[in-house]
């Protein structure tokens, strides 16, 4: 028997009638302290700030379809006052090392940094929106709007057609949208903030207006002399994916019947990624019709480069000049 | 043009700093009336520092204590080469909201140092992209002053 007196009266109608609660065989619990998020379950209610959020599911690790593990610290929730669906990110601090090529970088999951970014980009259509609030134990919970849209990489795949058709019909528009994303990152950097995890699946294409929106700002890293280098590296990788619609590892080229040994033989180590050497950045060797100016931007991220970008603004300015010329 | 006989040496704990100091010591001894400033710049604490209960004052105290040892080692090299103690100065800075190379450049400008000396680690392009190279940054931004990059 559920003791409904634990919950404030004004949320009871929505709570009792919600399918998540009706389908449960146990009474929902109210969590004012979200520290131990592994004990929070489907149908429980989070009390964060002045809001009551019913847990209706969990987001999943979505990195390119490899792991689909539910993220218990990122429940899908239903706001029992507004009736809106949201995503809650509970406080989860972790420190770990990422290996990029043969280099190691220390990374941090930082709720505080994500909260600062959310505050800065409030109302900016090129970023996910939301707010941050503390629970009773002082944990910083971020409550995010759900974006009705699709990951950039899936969006590009779903455009269909051959690469040439994609490039001729869609690429300029995609690049123009991406330019706004680049400006968004520049805005963060101007305020001393990083995105922290720039990847092609961390841009969502909004179904409503087609805008690209950045998501997931809770990663941070420690590179005191080049604080924004990993963001720049990420932007280069996203541009490469936009132009090629996939990443090409040398072995992929060798095994591709349309390219094979002939294209493979034309590659050298200078064509590969500067940092990871795992993918081809000299994309004109794969698709010769890609304009040189775009390829030149990519080549600044290649092992063969003599000049690296120091800032996102430099990358942005080159991209603007190039898009104007396409 | 800045005053070339005012020499700023960016120092840290590495072997390359010792090479830069030895080079500077010999050059300065031969040049005569020069002044040398040993500058140690340390980065801001990592992002999890405060979450783990760290206090900035403690962090700074530890870094400045370490800087004292670096300075003592540097001064020994300079004094052995005949540089008078009165001509050597120490400076230590936290790179708050700036990169280390930017702090060195700012100190150069504020102090009107005509010569900046730094050791060169020798890093790969990938390392330079991710972690940066102070010597490359100084060489690139040398404007109206001279940079000695000692390899």
Coordinates of C-alpha atoms in Angstrom, one line a residue:
Chain A
X1 CA 0.0 0.0 0.0
X2 CA 1.5 3.3 -1.1
X3 CA 1.8 6.0 1.6
X4 CA 0.9 9.0 -0.6
X5 CA 1.3 11.4 2.3
X6 CA 5.1 11.3 1.6
X7 CA 4.4 13.3 -1.6
X8 CA 3.1 16.9 -1.8
X9 CA -0.6 17.0 -2.6
X10 CA -0.2 19.2 -5.8
X11 CA 1.7 16.5 -7.7
X12 CA -0.5 13.5 -6.6
X13 CA -2.9 13.6 -9.5
X14 CA -0.2 13.3 -12.1
X15 CA 1.8 10.9 -10.0
X16 CA -1.0 8.4 -9.3
X17 CA -2.2 8.4 -12.9
X18 CA 1.2 8.0 -14.6
X19 CA 1.7 4.7 -16.3
X20 CA 5.1 4.3 -14.7
X21 CA 3.5 4.3 -11.2
X22 CA 0.4 2.3 -12.2
X23 CA 2.5 -0.5 -13.6
X24 CA 4.6 -0.8 -10.5
X25 CA 4.2 -3.5 -7.9
X26 CA 6.0 -1.5 -5.2
X27 CA 5.4 2.0 -3.8
X28 CA 7.4 4.8 -5.4
X29 CA 10.1 6.3 -3.3
X30 CA 10.9 10.0 -2.9
X31 CA 14.6 10.9 -3.2
X32 CA 15.7 14.3 -2.0
X33 CA 19.3 13.1 -1.9
X34 CA 20.4 11.7 -5.2
X35 CA 24.0 10.8 -4.0
X36 CA 23.4 7.1 -4.2
X37 CA 21.9 7.1 -7.7
X38 CA 22.2 3.3 -8.1
X39 CA 19.4 2.9 -5.6
X40 CA 17.0 5.1 -7.6
X41 CA 14.7 3.0 -9.7
X42 CA 12.0 3.3 -12.4
X43 CA 8.9 4.9 -10.9
X44 CA 10.8 6.7 -8.1
X45 CA 10.5 10.5 -7.7
X46 CA 13.4 12.9 -7.5
X47 CA 13.0 16.1 -5.5
X48 CA 15.3 18.7 -7.0
X49 CA 15.0 22.3 -6.3
X50 CA 11.3 23.0 -6.3
X51 CA 10.5 20.2 -8.8
X52 CA 9.4 16.6 -8.5
X53 CA 10.7 14.4 -11.3
X54 CA 9.3 10.9 -11.9
X55 CA 11.9 8.5 -13.3
X56 CA 10.4 6.9 -16.4
X57 CA 13.5 5.3 -18.0
X58 CA 17.2 5.7 -18.5
X59 CA 19.4 7.0 -21.3
X60 CA 22.0 4.7 -22.7
X61 CA 25.6 4.9 -23.7
X62 CA 25.2 5.5 -27.4
X63 CA 28.7 5.7 -28.7
X64 CA 28.4 4.5 -32.3
X65 CA 26.2 1.6 -31.2
X66 CA 28.9 -0.3 -29.4
X67 CA 27.6 -0.2 -25.9
X68 CA 24.0 0.2 -25.0
X69 CA 24.5 0.2 -21.3
X70 CA 21.8 2.2 -19.4
X71 CA 23.3 5.2 -17.6
X72 CA 21.8 5.2 -14.1
X73 CA 23.0 8.7 -13.4
X74 CA 21.1 10.0 -16.4
X75 CA 17.4 9.0 -15.9
X76 CA 14.6 10.1 -18.2
X77 CA 12.1 11.9 -16.1
X78 CA 8.6 13.4 -16.2
X79 CA 8.2 16.7 -14.4
X80 CA 5.1 16.2 -12.2
X81 CA 4.3 19.9 -12.3
X82 CA 4.8 20.9 -15.8
X83 CA 4.0 17.5 -17.4
X84 CA 7.1 17.8 -19.5
X85 CA 9.6 15.0 -20.3
X86 CA 13.1 15.9 -19.3
X87 CA 16.5 14.2 -18.8
X88 CA 18.1 14.5 -15.4
X89 CA 21.8 14.2 -15.0
X90 CA 22.8 13.3 -11.5
X91 CA 26.1 14.1 -10.0
X92 CA 28.7 11.5 -10.9
X93 CA 32.3 12.6 -10.5
X94 CA 34.9 10.4 -12.2
X95 CA 38.5 10.8 -13.4
X96 CA 40.0 8.6 -16.0
X97 CA 42.6 8.5 -18.7
X98 CA 41.9 8.5 -22.4
X99 CA 44.4 7.3 -24.9
X100 CA 44.6 9.2 -28.1
X101 CA 47.1 7.6 -30.5
X102 CA 50.0 7.0 -28.1
X103 CA 49.3 10.0 -25.9
X104 CA 47.3 9.9 -22.6
X105 CA 45.1 12.7 -21.4
X106 CA 43.4 12.9 -18.0
X107 CA 39.7 13.5 -18.3
X108 CA 37.1 14.4 -15.6
X109 CA 33.4 14.3 -15.5
X110 CA 32.4 17.6 -14.1
X111 CA 28.8 18.5 -13.3
X112 CA 30.0 22.0 -12.2
X113 CA 31.4 22.7 -15.7
X114 CA 28.3 21.4 -17.4
X115 CA 26.1 23.6 -15.2
X116 CA 28.3 26.7 -16.1
X117 CA 27.9 25.9 -19.9
X118 CA 24.1 25.4 -19.5
X119 CA 23.9 28.8 -17.8
X120 CA 26.0 30.5 -20.5
X121 CA 24.1 29.1 -23.4
X122 CA 20.6 29.7 -22.1
X123 CA 18.4 30.6 -25.1
X124 CA 21.1 29.8 -27.6
X125 CA 19.5 27.5 -30.2
X126 CA 22.7 25.8 -31.0
X127 CA 23.0 24.1 -27.6
X128 CA 20.8 21.8 -25.6
X129 CA 18.8 23.7 -23.0
X130 CA 18.1 23.1 -19.4
X131 CA 18.8 24.3 -15.9
X132 CA 20.8 23.1 -12.9
X133 CA 19.6 22.8 -9.3
X134 CA 20.9 21.3 -6.1
X135 CA 19.2 18.4 -4.3
X136 CA 19.0 18.3 -0.5
X137 CA 22.5 17.0 -0.2
X138 CA 24.0 19.7 -2.4
X139 CA 24.4 17.5 -5.5
X140 CA 24.3 19.5 -8.7
X141 CA 21.5 18.0 -10.9
X142 CA 21.1 19.2 -14.4
X143 CA 17.6 19.0 -15.8
X144 CA 17.7 19.0 -19.6
X145 CA 15.1 19.6 -22.3
X146 CA 14.6 16.6 -24.7
X147 CA 15.7 17.4 -28.2
X148 CA 13.4 16.0 -30.8
X149 CA 16.0 15.1 -33.3
X150 CA 18.6 12.8 -34.5
X151 CA 22.4 12.4 -34.0
X152 CA 24.4 14.1 -36.8
X153 CA 26.0 10.9 -37.9
X154 CA 22.7 9.1 -38.3
X155 CA 21.2 12.1 -40.0
X156 CA 23.9 12.1 -42.6
X157 CA 23.6 8.3 -43.2
X158 CA 19.8 8.7 -43.6
X159 CA 20.2 11.2 -46.4
X160 CA 21.0 8.2 -48.6
X161 CA 22.4 8.3 -52.1
X162 CA 26.0 7.9 -53.3
X163 CA 28.7 10.1 -51.8
X164 CA 28.8 12.2 -54.9
X165 CA 25.0 12.8 -54.7
X166 CA 25.3 13.6 -51.0
X167 CA 28.1 15.9 -51.5
X168 CA 26.5 17.8 -54.4
X169 CA 23.0 18.0 -52.9
X170 CA 23.5 18.3 -49.1
X171 CA 27.0 19.1 -48.1
X172 CA 27.0 22.9 -48.4
X173 CA 23.9 23.1 -46.2
X174 CA 25.4 20.7 -43.7
X175 CA 28.6 22.8 -43.6
X176 CA 26.6 26.0 -43.1
X177 CA 24.8 24.4 -40.1
X178 CA 28.1 23.1 -38.8
X179 CA 29.5 26.6 -39.0
X180 CA 27.0 27.7 -36.4
X181 CA 28.1 24.8 -34.2
X182 CA 31.7 26.0 -34.6
X183 CA 30.6 29.5 -33.5
X184 CA 29.0 27.9 -30.5
X185 CA 32.3 26.3 -29.4
X186 CA 34.1 29.6 -30.0
X187 CA 31.6 31.2 -27.6
X188 CA 32.4 28.7 -24.9
X189 CA 36.1 29.2 -25.4
X190 CA 35.7 33.0 -25.2
X191 CA 34.3 32.4 -21.7
X192 CA 37.1 30.0 -20.7
X193 CA 34.8 26.9 -21.0
X194 CA 35.3 23.8 -23.1
X195 CA 32.7 21.5 -24.6
X196 CA 34.9 18.6 -23.5
X197 CA 33.6 15.8 -25.7
X198 CA 33.1 16.9 -29.3
X199 CA 32.0 14.0 -31.4
X200 CA 29.7 13.5 -34.3
X201 CA 27.1 12.0 -32.1
X202 CA 27.1 14.9 -29.7
X203 CA 25.5 17.1 -32.3
X204 CA 21.7 16.6 -32.6
X205 CA 19.9 17.7 -35.7
X206 CA 16.6 19.2 -34.5
X207 CA 13.6 17.8 -36.4
X208 CA 11.7 21.1 -36.1
X209 CA 14.1 23.5 -37.6
X210 CA 17.1 21.5 -38.8
X211 CA 19.5 23.3 -36.5
X212 CA 22.5 21.5 -35.1
X213 CA 22.5 21.5 -31.3
X214 CA 25.4 20.5 -29.1
X215 CA 24.7 18.1 -26.3
X216 CA 26.7 16.7 -23.3
X217 CA 29.0 19.2 -21.7
X218 CA 30.1 17.3 -18.6
X219 CA 33.5 16.2 -19.7
X220 CA 36.5 18.3 -18.9
X221 CA 40.2 17.7 -19.3
X222 CA 43.5 19.1 -18.1
X223 CA 45.7 20.5 -20.7
X224 CA 47.1 23.7 -19.2
X225 CA 49.1 24.9 -22.1
X226 CA 46.6 24.0 -24.8
X227 CA 43.3 24.0 -22.9
X228 CA 41.1 23.9 -26.0
X229 CA 43.2 21.4 -28.1
X230 CA 40.8 18.5 -27.6
X231 CA 37.8 20.5 -28.7
X232 CA 39.7 21.6 -31.8
X233 CA 40.7 18.0 -32.4
X234 CA 37.0 17.0 -32.1
X235 CA 35.9 19.7 -34.6
X236 CA 38.4 18.4 -37.1
X237 CA 37.0 14.9 -36.7
X238 CA 33.4 16.1 -37.2
X239 CA 34.4 18.1 -40.3
X240 CA 36.1 15.0 -41.7
X241 CA 32.9 13.0 -41.1
X242 CA 30.7 15.6 -42.7
X243 CA 32.8 15.6 -45.8
X244 CA 33.3 11.9 -46.1
X245 CA 30.1 10.7 -44.4
X246 CA 32.2 8.1 -42.8
X247 CA 35.8 7.7 -41.5
X248 CA 38.3 5.9 -43.6
X249 CA 41.0 3.8 -42.0
X250 CA 43.7 2.7 -44.4
X251 CA 42.5 -0.9 -44.1
X252 CA 38.9 0.2 -45.1
X253 CA 40.3 1.7 -48.3
X254 CA 42.3 -1.4 -49.1
X255 CA 39.2 -3.6 -48.6
X256 CA 36.8 -1.3 -50.4
X257 CA 36.1 -2.7 -53.9
X258 CA 35.6 0.8 -55.3
X259 CA 39.0 1.9 -54.1
X260 CA 41.3 -1.0 -53.3
X261 CA 45.0 -1.1 -53.7
X262 CA 45.2 1.7 -56.2
X263 CA 43.9 4.4 -53.8
X264 CA 45.6 2.7 -50.8
X265 CA 49.0 2.9 -52.6
X266 CA 48.5 6.6 -53.0
X267 CA 48.4 7.2 -49.3
X268 CA 51.3 8.1 -47.0
X269 CA 51.6 8.6 -43.3
X270 CA 51.3 12.4 -43.7
X271 CA 47.7 11.8 -44.9
X272 CA 46.6 10.3 -41.6
X273 CA 45.3 12.0 -38.5
X274 CA 47.9 14.1 -36.6
X275 CA 47.0 12.9 -33.2
X276 CA 45.7 9.3 -33.6
X277 CA 47.0 8.3 -37.1
X278 CA 44.0 6.0 -37.4
X279 CA 42.1 7.7 -40.1
X280 CA 42.7 9.4 -43.4
X281 CA 42.4 13.2 -43.3
X282 CA 43.6 13.8 -46.9
X283 CA 40.1 13.1 -48.2
X284 CA 40.8 14.3 -51.7
X285 CA 42.7 11.2 -52.2
X286 CA 39.5 9.3 -51.7
X287 CA 37.0 11.8 -53.2
X288 CA 38.9 14.0 -55.6
X289 CA 35.9 16.3 -56.2
X290 CA 36.0 17.6 -52.7
X291 CA 37.2 21.3 -53.0
X292 CA 40.9 21.8 -52.2
X293 CA 40.1 24.6 -49.7
X294 CA 38.1 22.1 -47.5
X295 CA 40.8 19.5 -47.8
X296 CA 43.3 22.1 -46.8
X297 CA 41.4 22.7 -43.6
X298 CA 41.5 19.0 -42.9
X299 CA 45.2 18.8 -43.6
X300 CA 45.9 21.0 -40.6
X301 CA 44.8 18.0 -38.6
X302 CA 47.0 15.6 -40.5
X303 CA 50.3 14.1 -39.5
X304 CA 51.9 15.9 -42.5
X305 CA 50.9 19.4 -41.4
X306 CA 53.5 22.1 -40.7
X307 CA 50.9 24.5 -39.3
X308 CA 48.4 23.6 -36.6
X309 CA 45.3 25.5 -35.6
X310 CA 45.8 27.3 -32.3
X311 CA 42.2 28.4 -31.9
X312 CA 38.7 27.5 -33.0
X313 CA 38.5 31.0 -34.5
X314 CA 41.2 30.2 -37.0
X315 CA 39.4 27.0 -37.9
X316 CA 36.1 29.0 -38.2
X317 CA 37.6 31.7 -40.4
X318 CA 39.0 29.2 -42.9
X319 CA 35.7 27.3 -43.0
X320 CA 33.8 30.5 -43.7
X321 CA 36.1 31.5 -46.5
X322 CA 35.8 28.0 -48.0
X323 CA 32.0 27.7 -47.8
X324 CA 31.7 31.0 -49.5
X325 CA 33.7 29.7 -52.4
X326 CA 31.8 26.4 -52.8
Chain B
X1 CA 63.0 47.3 -29.0
X2 CA 63.1 45.9 -25.4
X3 CA 66.3 46.1 -23.4
X4 CA 68.3 43.1 -24.7
X5 CA 70.5 43.0 -21.6
X6 CA 67.5 42.2 -19.4
X7 CA 67.2 38.5 -19.7
X8 CA 64.2 36.5 -18.6
X9 CA 64.8 32.7 -18.2
X10 CA 61.7 30.5 -18.0
X11 CA 62.5 27.7 -15.6
X12 CA 60.9 24.4 -14.5
X13 CA 62.1 21.1 -13.1
X14 CA 63.3 19.6 -16.4
X15 CA 66.7 18.8 -17.6
X16 CA 66.2 21.3 -20.5
X17 CA 66.0 24.1 -18.0
X18 CA 69.5 23.3 -16.8
X19 CA 70.8 23.5 -20.3
X20 CA 69.1 26.8 -20.9
X21 CA 70.5 28.1 -17.6
X22 CA 74.1 27.0 -18.5
X23 CA 73.8 28.6 -21.9
X24 CA 72.4 31.8 -20.4
X25 CA 75.1 31.8 -17.7
X26 CA 78.0 31.6 -20.2
X27 CA 76.4 34.2 -22.5
X28 CA 75.7 36.6 -19.7
X29 CA 79.2 36.2 -18.2
X30 CA 80.6 37.1 -21.6
X31 CA 78.3 40.0 -22.1
X32 CA 79.0 41.8 -18.8
X33 CA 76.4 44.0 -17.3
X34 CA 73.2 42.1 -17.6
X35 CA 70.4 41.4 -15.3
X36 CA 68.7 38.0 -15.2
X37 CA 65.2 37.1 -14.0
X38 CA 64.4 33.5 -13.3
X39 CA 60.7 33.0 -13.9
X40 CA 58.7 29.9 -12.8
X41 CA 55.1 29.6 -14.0
X42 CA 52.9 26.8 -12.8
X43 CA 49.4 25.8 -14.1
X44 CA 46.1 26.1 -12.4
X45 CA 45.1 23.0 -10.4
X46 CA 43.3 20.2 -12.3
X47 CA 39.5 20.3 -12.6
X48 CA 38.9 17.8 -9.7
X49 CA 41.1 19.7 -7.3
X50 CA 38.3 21.6 -5.5
X51 CA 35.8 18.7 -5.7
X52 CA 38.3 16.7 -3.8
X53 CA 38.5 19.3 -1.1
X54 CA 41.7 21.1 -2.3
X55 CA 42.5 24.6 -1.2
X56 CA 44.2 27.0 -3.6
X57 CA 46.4 28.4 -0.9
X58 CA 47.8 25.0 -0.1
X59 CA 48.4 24.3 -3.8
X60 CA 50.2 27.6 -4.3
X61 CA 52.3 27.1 -1.2
X62 CA 53.4 23.7 -2.4
X63 CA 54.2 25.0 -5.9
X64 CA 56.1 28.0 -4.5
X65 CA 58.1 25.8 -2.3
X66 CA 59.0 23.7 -5.3
X67 CA 59.9 26.9 -7.2
X68 CA 62.4 27.9 -4.4
X69 CA 64.3 24.7 -5.1
X70 CA 64.3 25.3 -8.9
X71 CA 65.5 28.9 -8.3
X72 CA 68.3 27.7 -5.9
X73 CA 69.5 25.3 -8.5
X74 CA 69.4 27.9 -11.2
X75 CA 71.2 30.6 -9.2
X76 CA 73.9 28.1 -8.4
X77 CA 74.6 27.7 -12.1
X78 CA 74.6 31.5 -12.7
X79 CA 76.8 32.3 -9.7
X80 CA 79.3 29.7 -10.6
X81 CA 79.6 31.4 -14.0
X82 CA 80.4 34.7 -12.2
X83 CA 77.0 36.4 -12.3
X84 CA 76.7 38.6 -9.3
X85 CA 73.7 37.8 -7.0
X86 CA 72.5 41.4 -7.1
X87 CA 71.9 40.9 -10.8
X88 CA 69.6 37.9 -10.4
X89 CA 65.9 38.2 -9.5
X90 CA 63.2 35.6 -8.9
X91 CA 59.6 35.6 -10.1
X92 CA 56.9 33.0 -9.6
X93 CA 53.4 33.1 -11.1
X94 CA 50.3 31.0 -11.2
X95 CA 48.9 30.8 -14.8
X96 CA 45.4 31.8 -13.8
X97 CA 43.1 31.7 -16.8
X98 CA 46.2 31.8 -19.1
X99 CA 48.6 29.3 -20.6
X100 CA 52.1 29.2 -19.3
X101 CA 53.6 30.6 -22.5
X102 CA 51.1 33.5 -22.3
X103 CA 52.3 34.3 -18.8
X104 CA 55.9 34.3 -19.9
X105 CA 55.0 36.6 -22.8
X106 CA 53.1 38.9 -20.5
X107 CA 56.0 39.1 -18.0
X108 CA 58.4 39.8 -20.9
X109 CA 56.2 42.7 -22.0
X110 CA 55.6 44.1 -18.5
X111 CA 59.3 43.9 -17.6
X112 CA 60.6 45.0 -20.9
X113 CA 62.9 42.0 -21.1
X114 CA 64.8 42.1 -24.4
X115 CA 65.9 38.4 -24.2
X116 CA 63.9 35.4 -23.2
X117 CA 65.7 32.0 -22.7
X118 CA 63.9 28.7 -22.5
X119 CA 64.8 25.1 -22.8
X120 CA 63.4 22.9 -25.6
X121 CA 62.0 19.5 -24.7
X122 CA 61.7 18.2 -28.3
X123 CA 58.1 17.0 -28.7
X124 CA 56.3 15.3 -31.5
X125 CA 53.7 17.2 -33.6
X126 CA 50.9 15.3 -31.9
X127 CA 52.3 16.2 -28.4
X128 CA 52.7 19.8 -29.5
X129 CA 49.1 19.9 -30.7
X130 CA 47.6 18.4 -27.5
X131 CA 50.0 19.6 -24.8
X132 CA 51.7 22.6 -26.4
X133 CA 55.3 23.6 -26.6
X134 CA 56.3 26.7 -24.6
X135 CA 59.5 27.1 -26.7
X136 CA 57.6 27.0 -30.0
X137 CA 55.0 29.4 -28.6
X138 CA 57.7 31.9 -27.6
X139 CA 59.6 31.6 -30.8
X140 CA 56.3 32.2 -32.7
X141 CA 55.4 35.2 -30.7
X142 CA 58.8 36.8 -30.5
X143 CA 58.1 40.4 -31.4
X144 CA 60.6 43.1 -30.5
X145 CA 62.6 40.8 -28.3
X146 CA 64.9 37.9 -28.8
X147 CA 64.2 34.3 -27.8
X148 CA 67.0 31.8 -27.0
X149 CA 65.6 28.3 -27.5
X150 CA 68.2 25.9 -26.0
X151 CA 67.9 22.3 -27.1

